[in-house]
């Protein structure tokens, strides 16, 4: 039997490209690397070694960094000085920092790696804050915001203590002091001594001998 073959036929295939979402990650992702911030000190970087990738585009249009469990006074900032086309804005009501403007993946990785946290509150609330990050590609396709990439805990400074009742950092009351950070209570002056208001409550010399009589 002879095989019978049909004549060649030209086919046209239409390929519809799919825009894949960009990705953002940190070197310690999954470990929830914690950072500590001591009240009344300079801002602390909270995202390090960030990588941003997009298989479809060479640029990123924006990034959003959100504080999970944000408290009054919490603030985020970032260094965008090397990218004049990128603007940043922080919303204290939602604890969200937004970077907007086209820049390369590596430029956004550097800007995200510079994100720093501080608390401007006089009596910061206790508790650990998480950080979620989302980036958008050139077509505004967002990355998946599913994991906390970092976390930071606010600690009391010398002269203050972490009050478990009010869940705030409080100043040492009169007649007491604290020379260390991250302490649950202040140290009361011993019998026969009183607190000298002219000496800081972050020094043991705050307690002075009562005058005779």
Short mmCIF file of C-alpha atoms in Angstrom, two decimals:
data_model
loop_
_atom_site.label_atom_id
_atom_site.label_comp_id
_atom_site.label_asym_id
_atom_site.label_seq_id
_atom_site.Cartn_x
_atom_site.Cartn_y
_atom_site.Cartn_z
CA UNK A 1 0.00 0.00 0.00
CA UNK A 2 1.22 3.42 -0.85
CA UNK A 3 0.94 6.21 1.71
CA UNK A 4 -1.00 9.22 0.56
CA UNK A 5 0.19 12.59 1.90
CA UNK A 6 -1.71 15.84 1.76
CA UNK A 7 -0.28 18.93 0.20
CA UNK A 8 1.71 21.26 2.51
CA UNK A 9 -0.40 23.83 4.31
CA UNK A 10 0.85 27.11 5.75
CA UNK A 11 -0.35 27.84 9.29
CA UNK A 12 -0.20 31.12 11.15
CA UNK A 13 0.24 31.01 14.90
CA UNK A 14 -0.55 34.02 17.05
CA UNK A 15 1.49 34.25 20.23
CA UNK A 16 0.00 36.42 22.95
CA UNK A 17 2.74 37.40 25.40
CA UNK A 18 1.99 37.24 29.12
CA UNK A 19 3.28 39.97 31.38
CA UNK A 20 4.98 38.19 34.27
CA UNK A 21 4.92 39.92 37.63
CA UNK A 22 8.20 41.35 38.93
CA UNK A 23 9.77 39.88 42.04
CA UNK A 24 11.37 41.45 45.09
CA UNK A 25 13.33 39.62 47.76
CA UNK A 26 16.02 40.05 50.39
CA UNK A 27 18.99 37.82 51.07
CA UNK A 28 17.53 36.75 54.42
CA UNK A 29 13.97 36.21 53.16
CA UNK A 30 12.22 33.49 55.16
CA UNK A 31 14.43 34.13 58.18
CA UNK A 32 12.56 37.31 59.18
CA UNK A 33 15.83 38.93 60.14
CA UNK A 34 14.95 41.28 63.01
CA UNK A 35 16.36 44.75 63.57
CA UNK A 36 16.26 46.86 66.72
CA UNK A 37 15.65 50.58 67.01
CA UNK A 38 16.43 52.40 70.25
CA UNK A 39 14.15 55.38 70.86
CA UNK A 40 15.47 58.87 70.17
CA UNK A 41 18.30 57.63 67.96
CA UNK A 42 19.05 57.95 64.26
CA UNK A 43 17.05 55.94 61.75
CA UNK A 44 18.01 52.28 61.30
CA UNK A 45 18.18 50.53 57.94
CA UNK A 46 15.63 47.72 57.86
CA UNK A 47 15.99 46.26 54.35
CA UNK A 48 19.38 45.02 53.16
CA UNK A 49 20.63 43.17 50.09
CA UNK A 50 17.35 43.61 48.22
CA UNK A 51 17.02 42.12 44.74
CA UNK A 52 14.44 43.19 42.16
CA UNK A 53 13.85 41.22 38.97
CA UNK A 54 11.45 41.41 36.03
CA UNK A 55 11.80 39.03 33.08
CA UNK A 56 9.64 41.23 30.83
CA UNK A 57 10.97 44.73 31.41
CA UNK A 58 14.24 46.44 32.26
CA UNK A 59 12.65 49.12 34.44
CA UNK A 60 10.44 49.38 37.52
CA UNK A 61 7.81 52.11 37.88
CA UNK A 62 7.21 52.17 41.64
CA UNK A 63 7.75 50.52 45.01
CA UNK A 64 5.58 50.46 48.14
CA UNK A 65 6.93 49.66 51.60
CA UNK A 66 4.27 49.16 54.28
CA UNK A 67 4.77 48.87 58.03
CA UNK A 68 2.71 46.01 59.41
CA UNK A 69 1.41 46.78 62.90
CA UNK A 70 2.40 50.44 62.49
CA UNK A 71 2.23 52.67 65.56
CA UNK A 72 1.85 56.41 66.02
CA UNK A 73 5.16 58.13 65.30
CA UNK A 74 6.57 55.37 63.07
CA UNK A 75 8.31 56.68 59.96
CA UNK A 76 10.18 55.33 56.95
CA UNK A 77 12.57 57.05 54.57
CA UNK A 78 14.84 56.05 51.69
CA UNK A 79 17.76 57.48 49.73
CA UNK A 80 16.61 58.35 46.20
CA UNK A 81 19.23 61.04 45.60
CA UNK A 82 20.86 59.09 42.78
CA UNK A 83 17.59 58.82 40.89
CA UNK A 84 16.23 62.29 40.07
CA UNK A 85 13.18 60.83 38.33
CA UNK A 86 12.00 59.06 41.47
CA UNK A 87 9.91 60.79 44.14
CA UNK A 88 9.02 59.44 47.56
CA UNK A 89 6.18 60.12 49.97
CA UNK A 90 5.41 58.71 53.41
CA UNK A 91 1.86 58.45 54.75
CA UNK A 92 1.96 58.40 58.59
CA UNK A 93 -1.68 57.35 58.79
CA UNK A 94 -1.05 54.04 57.04
CA UNK A 95 2.69 53.66 57.72
CA UNK A 96 3.35 53.44 53.97
CA UNK A 97 6.33 54.74 52.00
CA UNK A 98 5.87 55.02 48.23
CA UNK A 99 8.62 55.51 45.64
CA UNK A 100 7.32 56.54 42.21
CA UNK A 101 9.27 57.00 38.97
CA UNK A 102 10.87 54.85 36.30
CA UNK A 103 14.28 53.43 37.17
CA UNK A 104 16.23 50.25 36.55
CA UNK A 105 15.83 47.09 38.58
CA UNK A 106 19.23 47.61 40.19
CA UNK A 107 18.41 51.23 41.03
CA UNK A 108 15.22 50.17 42.82
CA UNK A 109 17.13 47.41 44.60
CA UNK A 110 19.58 50.03 45.92
CA UNK A 111 16.80 52.41 46.95
CA UNK A 112 14.92 49.66 48.76
CA UNK A 113 18.12 48.56 50.48
CA UNK A 114 18.43 52.09 51.88
CA UNK A 115 14.98 52.12 53.54
CA UNK A 116 15.34 53.17 57.19
CA UNK A 117 12.98 53.31 60.19
CA UNK A 118 12.70 55.63 63.16
CA UNK A 119 10.03 56.61 65.65
CA UNK A 120 9.28 60.26 66.29
CA UNK A 121 6.93 59.48 69.18
CA UNK A 122 7.80 60.86 72.62
CA UNK A 123 6.46 57.67 74.21
CA UNK A 124 6.74 55.02 71.47
CA UNK A 125 4.44 52.04 71.65
CA UNK A 126 6.03 48.66 72.24
CA UNK A 127 5.81 45.83 69.75
CA UNK A 128 7.50 44.47 66.66
CA UNK A 129 6.70 46.01 63.29
CA UNK A 130 6.91 44.02 60.06
CA UNK A 131 7.74 45.34 56.59
CA UNK A 132 6.04 44.31 53.35
CA UNK A 133 7.38 45.40 49.96
CA UNK A 134 5.67 45.60 46.58
CA UNK A 135 7.18 46.73 43.27
CA UNK A 136 5.43 47.43 39.96
CA UNK A 137 6.87 46.93 36.50
CA UNK A 138 6.69 49.26 33.49
CA UNK A 139 3.08 48.17 32.86
CA UNK A 140 2.09 48.60 36.53
CA UNK A 141 1.97 44.85 37.15
CA UNK A 142 2.55 44.43 40.91
CA UNK A 143 4.70 41.82 42.59
CA UNK A 144 3.00 39.48 45.02
CA UNK A 145 2.79 41.07 48.46
CA UNK A 146 2.62 37.86 50.47
CA UNK A 147 5.48 37.83 52.93
CA UNK A 148 7.08 40.02 55.58
CA UNK A 149 10.61 40.71 54.36
CA UNK A 150 11.92 42.23 57.58
CA UNK A 151 10.92 43.32 61.08
CA UNK A 152 12.00 45.87 63.66
CA UNK A 153 11.46 46.17 67.40
CA UNK A 154 11.49 49.48 69.26
CA UNK A 155 13.57 49.46 72.45
CA UNK A 156 13.72 51.87 75.37
CA UNK A 157 16.77 54.12 75.80
CA UNK A 158 18.66 54.72 79.05
CA UNK A 159 16.50 56.90 81.31
CA UNK A 160 13.35 55.08 80.15
CA UNK A 161 11.69 51.70 80.64
CA UNK A 162 9.29 49.44 78.75
CA UNK A 163 5.99 49.52 80.61
CA UNK A 164 4.09 46.24 80.20
CA UNK A 165 0.89 47.88 81.49
CA UNK A 166 0.67 50.87 79.14
CA UNK A 167 2.56 49.04 76.35
CA UNK A 168 4.61 52.19 75.90
CA UNK A 169 8.12 53.37 76.62
CA UNK A 170 7.93 55.60 79.68
CA UNK A 171 10.41 57.93 81.36
CA UNK A 172 11.84 56.87 84.70
CA UNK A 173 9.73 58.39 87.49
CA UNK A 174 11.29 60.78 90.05
CA UNK A 175 13.68 59.03 92.39
CA UNK A 176 14.72 56.37 89.91
CA UNK A 177 17.10 55.91 86.98
CA UNK A 178 18.11 53.43 84.27
CA UNK A 179 21.54 53.29 82.63
CA UNK A 180 20.73 50.57 80.09
CA UNK A 181 18.38 50.19 77.13
CA UNK A 182 15.58 47.64 76.71
CA UNK A 183 14.70 47.32 80.41
CA UNK A 184 11.26 46.59 81.96
CA UNK A 185 11.74 48.91 84.96
CA UNK A 186 13.86 51.70 86.40
CA UNK A 187 16.10 51.40 89.45
CA UNK A 188 14.84 53.18 92.56
CA UNK A 189 17.21 55.28 94.62
CA UNK A 190 18.25 53.42 97.75
CA UNK A 191 17.14 54.45 101.21
CA UNK A 192 18.72 57.71 102.34
CA UNK A 193 19.08 59.05 98.79
CA UNK A 194 16.86 61.11 96.50
CA UNK A 195 16.75 61.87 92.82
CA UNK A 196 18.60 65.01 91.75
CA UNK A 197 16.59 66.58 88.91
CA UNK A 198 19.72 68.35 87.67
CA UNK A 199 21.30 64.95 86.91
CA UNK A 200 19.88 62.87 84.06
CA UNK A 201 17.81 59.81 84.92
CA UNK A 202 20.13 57.79 82.68
CA UNK A 203 22.93 57.98 85.26
CA UNK A 204 23.36 56.27 88.62
CA UNK A 205 24.63 59.60 89.95
CA UNK A 206 21.00 60.74 89.70
CA UNK A 207 20.65 59.43 93.26
CA UNK A 208 22.36 61.66 95.83
CA UNK A 209 22.69 61.44 99.58
CA UNK A 210 19.94 63.13 101.57
CA UNK A 211 21.24 66.08 103.64
CA UNK A 212 21.73 65.48 107.35
CA UNK A 213 18.64 66.38 109.36
#
